[in-house]
């Protein structure tokens, strides 16, 4: 926590993750300590973006909820944005500092989600995300999908980053030069996914309906578009392992030993200090969506 927190830390001994055979119970104080450690690394991904959190004020043993609207008691210093979405106008909090992240953690936020666009222009995405989330615990198809999506993105001039979701899958992200309108971001993500599915028709699909997937891994591009969101790097996940969504090297992501939920709250201090974990500057690439799309469209 910051040396002189601007809020009172409440109920630090409350159990948020019950004990398992592999670890002791994780308390709210432990969760706050986690976010104190990782918030500086999270901030570049969250800064300037409308924030969505999953709150579990009584721990994951009781039902939690997604929160979009700024909660009561939000510090006056924290930025907000009035945003008109499909389900009405919401007053979103906007993260600008480490203390903003810690304030939400103190309010029972366990999972932090990021939009793909930032203030002041939420109509333009600066990140495009591909969600590779299998319907089973089998890791082989996830690795194969990550390799295939990466190959197509690199073919058209991008250098995707990769993150373990802290659940069963991976997120691949690109940051196109100049960003692009949200609809264009989703359309390009779908074009990439369709290209991958066409090149590997027995392995991957863009079929939204599960009954039509026939055992193939779904290439999910629905994290893109206005108001769409994905889990932020270094966020905890609300599962029994107390897993963390962590950036990976490509060597790690393509290893047969990959476990997307394998980094837990107890491993983060070691992980975040590892030489292979580079600071994410959120720097844009030199390739544009428009130019890349032309390389994939039929001629």
CSV table of C-alpha atoms in Angstrom, one decimal:
chain,number,residue,atom,x,y,z
A,1,UNK,CA,0.0,0.0,0.0
A,2,UNK,CA,1.2,3.6,-0.5
A,3,UNK,CA,3.0,4.9,2.5
A,4,UNK,CA,0.1,7.2,3.5
A,5,UNK,CA,-3.1,5.6,2.0
A,6,UNK,CA,-6.0,7.9,1.5
A,7,UNK,CA,-8.5,5.3,2.5
A,8,UNK,CA,-9.0,3.0,5.5
A,9,UNK,CA,-8.0,-0.6,5.0
A,10,UNK,CA,-11.0,-2.7,6.1
A,11,UNK,CA,-11.2,-6.3,7.3
A,12,UNK,CA,-7.7,-7.4,6.3
A,13,UNK,CA,-8.2,-10.8,7.9
A,14,UNK,CA,-11.3,-11.7,5.9
A,15,UNK,CA,-10.8,-14.9,3.9
A,16,UNK,CA,-11.1,-14.3,0.2
A,17,UNK,CA,-9.8,-17.7,-1.1
A,18,UNK,CA,-10.4,-20.7,1.2
A,19,UNK,CA,-7.4,-22.9,2.1
A,20,UNK,CA,-6.6,-25.8,-0.2
A,21,UNK,CA,-4.3,-28.8,0.1
A,22,UNK,CA,-1.6,-26.8,-1.5
A,23,UNK,CA,-1.8,-23.5,0.3
A,24,UNK,CA,-3.2,-21.7,3.3
A,25,UNK,CA,-6.3,-19.4,3.0
A,26,UNK,CA,-5.7,-16.2,1.2
A,27,UNK,CA,-7.1,-13.1,3.1
A,28,UNK,CA,-8.1,-9.7,1.9
A,29,UNK,CA,-4.9,-8.4,3.3
A,30,UNK,CA,-3.0,-10.9,1.1
A,31,UNK,CA,-5.0,-9.7,-1.9
A,32,UNK,CA,-4.2,-6.1,-1.1
A,33,UNK,CA,-0.5,-7.0,-0.8
A,34,UNK,CA,-0.7,-8.7,-4.2
A,35,UNK,CA,-2.0,-5.5,-5.8
A,36,UNK,CA,0.4,-3.3,-4.0
A,37,UNK,CA,3.2,-5.4,-5.6
A,38,UNK,CA,1.8,-5.6,-9.1
A,39,UNK,CA,-0.1,-2.3,-9.5
A,40,UNK,CA,2.9,-0.5,-11.0
A,41,UNK,CA,3.1,-3.2,-13.6
A,42,UNK,CA,-0.7,-3.2,-14.2
A,43,UNK,CA,-0.9,0.6,-14.5
A,44,UNK,CA,0.4,0.9,-18.1
A,45,UNK,CA,-2.4,-1.5,-19.3
A,46,UNK,CA,-5.2,0.2,-17.3
A,47,UNK,CA,-4.3,3.8,-17.4
A,48,UNK,CA,-6.9,6.0,-19.1
A,49,UNK,CA,-9.2,3.1,-19.7
A,50,UNK,CA,-12.7,2.7,-18.3
A,51,UNK,CA,-12.5,0.1,-15.5
A,52,UNK,CA,-14.7,-2.9,-14.9
A,53,UNK,CA,-14.1,-5.0,-11.9
A,54,UNK,CA,-15.4,-8.3,-10.4
A,55,UNK,CA,-16.0,-7.7,-6.8
A,56,UNK,CA,-16.3,-10.4,-4.1
A,57,UNK,CA,-16.6,-8.4,-0.8
A,58,UNK,CA,-17.1,-11.7,1.1
A,59,UNK,CA,-14.6,-13.7,-0.8
A,60,UNK,CA,-15.0,-16.1,-3.7
A,61,UNK,CA,-17.0,-18.5,-1.6
A,62,UNK,CA,-20.0,-16.2,-2.1
A,63,UNK,CA,-21.4,-14.8,-5.3
A,64,UNK,CA,-19.6,-11.8,-6.7
A,65,UNK,CA,-20.7,-9.3,-9.3
A,66,UNK,CA,-19.4,-7.2,-12.1
A,67,UNK,CA,-19.2,-3.4,-11.5
A,68,UNK,CA,-19.1,-0.9,-14.2
A,69,UNK,CA,-20.6,2.2,-12.5
A,70,UNK,CA,-18.3,4.1,-10.1
A,71,UNK,CA,-19.3,2.9,-6.6
A,72,UNK,CA,-20.4,5.1,-3.8
A,73,UNK,CA,-17.6,6.7,-1.9
A,74,UNK,CA,-15.3,7.0,-4.9
A,75,UNK,CA,-12.6,9.5,-4.0
A,76,UNK,CA,-13.1,12.9,-5.6
A,77,UNK,CA,-9.7,12.7,-7.0
A,78,UNK,CA,-10.5,9.7,-9.2
A,79,UNK,CA,-11.5,10.4,-12.8
A,80,UNK,CA,-14.9,9.2,-14.1
A,81,UNK,CA,-16.4,9.2,-17.6
A,82,UNK,CA,-20.1,9.2,-18.6
A,83,UNK,CA,-20.4,6.6,-21.3
A,84,UNK,CA,-23.5,5.6,-23.3
A,85,UNK,CA,-23.5,1.9,-23.9
A,86,UNK,CA,-26.0,-0.6,-25.2
A,87,UNK,CA,-27.5,-1.0,-21.7
A,88,UNK,CA,-27.7,2.7,-20.9
A,89,UNK,CA,-25.5,5.5,-19.6
A,90,UNK,CA,-22.8,4.4,-17.1
A,91,UNK,CA,-20.4,6.5,-15.0
A,92,UNK,CA,-17.2,4.5,-15.3
A,93,UNK,CA,-14.2,5.0,-13.1
A,94,UNK,CA,-11.0,5.7,-15.1
A,95,UNK,CA,-7.7,4.5,-13.7
A,96,UNK,CA,-4.9,7.0,-13.6
A,97,UNK,CA,-2.7,5.9,-10.7
A,98,UNK,CA,-1.5,2.9,-8.6
A,99,UNK,CA,-3.7,4.2,-5.7
A,100,UNK,CA,-6.8,4.0,-7.9
A,101,UNK,CA,-6.1,0.2,-8.4
A,102,UNK,CA,-5.5,-0.2,-4.6
A,103,UNK,CA,-8.7,1.6,-3.7
A,104,UNK,CA,-10.7,-0.8,-5.7
A,105,UNK,CA,-8.9,-3.8,-4.3
A,106,UNK,CA,-9.8,-2.5,-0.8
A,107,UNK,CA,-13.5,-2.5,-2.0
A,108,UNK,CA,-13.4,-6.2,-2.7
A,109,UNK,CA,-12.3,-6.1,-6.4
A,110,UNK,CA,-10.5,-9.3,-7.1
A,111,UNK,CA,-10.5,-9.3,-11.0
A,112,UNK,CA,-9.7,-6.2,-13.0
A,113,UNK,CA,-10.8,-5.9,-16.6
A,114,UNK,CA,-9.6,-3.4,-19.3
A,115,UNK,CA,-11.3,-1.9,-22.3
A,116,UNK,CA,-9.5,-1.9,-25.6
A,117,UNK,CA,-9.7,1.9,-25.9
A,118,UNK,CA,-8.6,4.8,-23.8
A,119,UNK,CA,-9.8,8.3,-22.9
A,120,UNK,CA,-10.2,10.7,-24.4
A,121,UNK,CA,-11.3,8.9,-27.6
A,122,UNK,CA,-13.1,5.7,-26.7
A,123,UNK,CA,-14.2,5.2,-30.3
A,124,UNK,CA,-10.7,4.1,-31.3
A,125,UNK,CA,-9.1,0.9,-30.1
A,126,UNK,CA,-5.4,0.9,-29.3
A,127,UNK,CA,-5.3,-2.8,-28.5
A,128,UNK,CA,-6.8,-5.8,-30.4
A,129,UNK,CA,-7.1,-9.1,-28.4
A,130,UNK,CA,-7.6,-12.7,-29.4
A,131,UNK,CA,-9.0,-15.0,-26.7
A,132,UNK,CA,-8.0,-18.7,-27.0
A,133,UNK,CA,-10.1,-20.3,-24.3
A,134,UNK,CA,-10.7,-24.1,-24.7
A,135,UNK,CA,-13.8,-25.9,-23.6
A,136,UNK,CA,-11.7,-28.5,-21.8
A,137,UNK,CA,-8.5,-28.6,-19.8
A,138,UNK,CA,-6.5,-29.9,-22.8
A,139,UNK,CA,-3.6,-27.6,-23.4
A,140,UNK,CA,-2.4,-28.8,-26.8
A,141,UNK,CA,-5.1,-27.1,-28.9
A,142,UNK,CA,-4.4,-23.8,-27.1
A,143,UNK,CA,-0.7,-23.9,-27.9
A,144,UNK,CA,-1.5,-24.8,-31.5
A,145,UNK,CA,-4.0,-22.0,-31.8
A,146,UNK,CA,-1.5,-19.5,-30.3
A,147,UNK,CA,1.2,-20.6,-32.8
A,148,UNK,CA,-1.2,-20.3,-35.7
A,149,UNK,CA,-2.6,-16.9,-34.8
A,150,UNK,CA,0.9,-15.6,-34.1
A,151,UNK,CA,2.0,-16.8,-37.5
A,152,UNK,CA,-0.8,-15.0,-39.4
A,153,UNK,CA,-0.2,-11.8,-37.4
A,154,UNK,CA,3.5,-11.8,-38.0
A,155,UNK,CA,2.8,-12.5,-41.7
A,156,UNK,CA,1.0,-9.2,-42.0
A,157,UNK,CA,3.5,-7.2,-40.0
A,158,UNK,CA,2.5,-7.4,-36.3
A,159,UNK,CA,4.4,-8.7,-33.3
A,160,UNK,CA,1.8,-10.1,-30.9
A,161,UNK,CA,2.3,-10.3,-27.2
A,162,UNK,CA,0.9,-13.2,-25.2
A,163,UNK,CA,-0.6,-13.5,-21.7
A,164,UNK,CA,-1.8,-16.5,-19.6
A,165,UNK,CA,-5.4,-15.7,-18.6
A,166,UNK,CA,-5.1,-17.3,-15.2
A,167,UNK,CA,-7.8,-19.7,-16.3
A,168,UNK,CA,-7.5,-22.3,-19.1
A,169,UNK,CA,-6.3,-20.2,-22.1
A,170,UNK,CA,-4.2,-17.5,-23.6
A,171,UNK,CA,-4.7,-13.9,-24.8
A,172,UNK,CA,-2.8,-12.6,-27.8
A,173,UNK,CA,-2.7,-8.8,-28.3
A,174,UNK,CA,-1.5,-6.4,-30.9
A,175,UNK,CA,-1.3,-2.6,-30.7
A,176,UNK,CA,-1.7,-1.2,-34.2
A,177,UNK,CA,-0.1,2.1,-35.2
A,178,UNK,CA,-2.5,4.9,-34.7
A,179,UNK,CA,-5.2,2.6,-33.3
A,180,UNK,CA,-8.4,2.2,-35.3
A,181,UNK,CA,-12.1,2.5,-34.9
A,182,UNK,CA,-13.6,-0.2,-32.6
A,183,UNK,CA,-15.7,-1.8,-35.4
A,184,UNK,CA,-12.6,-2.0,-37.6
A,185,UNK,CA,-10.7,-3.6,-34.8
A,186,UNK,CA,-13.3,-6.3,-34.4
A,187,UNK,CA,-13.5,-6.8,-38.2
A,188,UNK,CA,-9.7,-7.2,-38.5
A,189,UNK,CA,-9.6,-9.6,-35.5
A,190,UNK,CA,-12.4,-11.7,-37.2
A,191,UNK,CA,-10.5,-11.6,-40.6
A,192,UNK,CA,-7.4,-13.0,-38.8
A,193,UNK,CA,-9.5,-15.6,-37.0
A,194,UNK,CA,-11.2,-16.6,-40.3
A,195,UNK,CA,-7.8,-16.9,-42.0
A,196,UNK,CA,-6.5,-19.2,-39.2
A,197,UNK,CA,-9.6,-21.3,-39.3
A,198,UNK,CA,-9.5,-21.6,-43.1
A,199,UNK,CA,-5.8,-22.7,-42.9
A,200,UNK,CA,-6.6,-25.2,-40.1
A,201,UNK,CA,-10.2,-26.3,-40.7
A,202,UNK,CA,-10.0,-29.4,-38.6
A,203,UNK,CA,-8.6,-27.6,-35.5
A,204,UNK,CA,-10.0,-24.2,-35.2
A,205,UNK,CA,-13.3,-22.4,-35.8
A,206,UNK,CA,-15.1,-19.0,-35.6
A,207,UNK,CA,-18.4,-20.7,-35.0
A,208,UNK,CA,-20.1,-18.9,-32.0
A,209,UNK,CA,-22.5,-21.8,-31.3
A,210,UNK,CA,-20.9,-24.6,-29.4
A,211,UNK,CA,-22.9,-27.2,-31.2
A,212,UNK,CA,-21.4,-26.2,-34.5
A,213,UNK,CA,-17.7,-26.3,-33.3
A,214,UNK,CA,-17.4,-30.1,-33.6
A,215,UNK,CA,-14.6,-30.3,-31.1
A,216,UNK,CA,-12.6,-27.5,-32.7
A,217,UNK,CA,-11.1,-24.6,-30.6
A,218,UNK,CA,-13.1,-21.4,-30.8
A,219,UNK,CA,-11.1,-18.4,-31.9
A,220,UNK,CA,-12.8,-15.7,-29.9
A,221,UNK,CA,-12.6,-12.1,-31.1
A,222,UNK,CA,-15.5,-10.8,-28.9
A,223,UNK,CA,-13.0,-9.0,-26.6
A,224,UNK,CA,-13.0,-6.3,-29.3
A,225,UNK,CA,-15.6,-3.6,-30.0
A,226,UNK,CA,-16.9,-0.6,-28.1
A,227,UNK,CA,-17.3,-1.5,-24.4
A,228,UNK,CA,-15.7,-5.0,-24.8
A,229,UNK,CA,-13.1,-5.9,-22.2
A,230,UNK,CA,-10.6,-8.5,-21.2
A,231,UNK,CA,-8.8,-9.4,-18.0
A,232,UNK,CA,-5.9,-7.1,-17.3
A,233,UNK,CA,-2.3,-8.4,-16.9
A,234,UNK,CA,-1.4,-9.3,-13.3
A,235,UNK,CA,-5.0,-9.4,-12.2
A,236,UNK,CA,-6.1,-12.2,-9.9
A,237,UNK,CA,-8.8,-14.6,-11.1
A,238,UNK,CA,-11.7,-15.7,-8.9
A,239,UNK,CA,-10.8,-19.4,-8.9
A,240,UNK,CA,-9.8,-21.9,-6.2
A,241,UNK,CA,-6.1,-21.7,-7.2
A,242,UNK,CA,-6.0,-17.9,-6.8
A,243,UNK,CA,-4.4,-17.8,-10.2
A,244,UNK,CA,-3.0,-14.7,-11.8
A,245,UNK,CA,-3.1,-13.5,-15.4
A,246,UNK,CA,0.5,-13.0,-16.4
A,247,UNK,CA,2.5,-11.9,-19.4
A,248,UNK,CA,4.5,-14.8,-21.0
A,249,UNK,CA,7.4,-15.1,-23.3
A,250,UNK,CA,6.7,-16.9,-26.5
A,251,UNK,CA,8.9,-19.7,-25.4
A,252,UNK,CA,6.7,-20.2,-22.3
A,253,UNK,CA,3.5,-19.9,-24.3
A,254,UNK,CA,4.5,-22.6,-26.8
A,255,UNK,CA,5.9,-25.0,-24.2
A,256,UNK,CA,4.1,-28.4,-23.7
A,257,UNK,CA,4.4,-27.7,-20.0
A,258,UNK,CA,2.2,-24.6,-20.3
A,259,UNK,CA,-0.3,-24.1,-17.5
A,260,UNK,CA,-2.3,-20.9,-18.0
A,261,UNK,CA,-3.5,-20.9,-14.4
A,262,UNK,CA,-0.2,-22.1,-13.0
A,263,UNK,CA,1.1,-18.7,-11.6
A,264,UNK,CA,-0.8,-18.1,-8.4
A,265,UNK,CA,-0.8,-15.4,-5.8
A,266,UNK,CA,2.0,-17.2,-4.0
A,267,UNK,CA,4.3,-17.2,-7.0
A,268,UNK,CA,3.9,-13.6,-8.2
A,269,UNK,CA,6.7,-12.0,-6.3
A,270,UNK,CA,9.2,-14.4,-7.9
A,271,UNK,CA,7.5,-14.1,-11.3
A,272,UNK,CA,7.4,-10.3,-11.5
A,273,UNK,CA,11.1,-10.0,-10.6
A,274,UNK,CA,12.1,-12.6,-13.3
A,275,UNK,CA,14.5,-11.2,-16.0
A,276,UNK,CA,12.2,-12.6,-18.7
A,277,UNK,CA,9.3,-10.4,-17.6
A,278,UNK,CA,9.8,-7.0,-19.3
A,279,UNK,CA,8.0,-3.9,-18.4
A,280,UNK,CA,5.0,-3.4,-20.7
A,281,UNK,CA,5.3,0.1,-22.1
A,282,UNK,CA,2.1,-0.3,-24.2
A,283,UNK,CA,4.0,1.1,-27.2
A,284,UNK,CA,2.2,0.9,-30.5
A,285,UNK,CA,3.6,-1.1,-33.4
A,286,UNK,CA,4.6,0.4,-36.8
A,287,UNK,CA,2.0,-1.6,-38.7
A,288,UNK,CA,-1.6,-0.3,-39.3
A,289,UNK,CA,-4.8,-2.4,-39.4
A,290,UNK,CA,-5.6,-1.0,-42.8
A,291,UNK,CA,-2.3,-2.2,-44.4
A,292,UNK,CA,-2.4,-5.5,-42.6
A,293,UNK,CA,-6.0,-6.2,-43.7
A,294,UNK,CA,-5.0,-5.7,-47.3
A,295,UNK,CA,-2.5,-8.4,-47.0
A,296,UNK,CA,-5.2,-10.9,-45.9
A,297,UNK,CA,-8.1,-9.9,-48.2
A,298,UNK,CA,-8.5,-12.0,-51.4
A,299,UNK,CA,-7.0,-10.4,-54.5
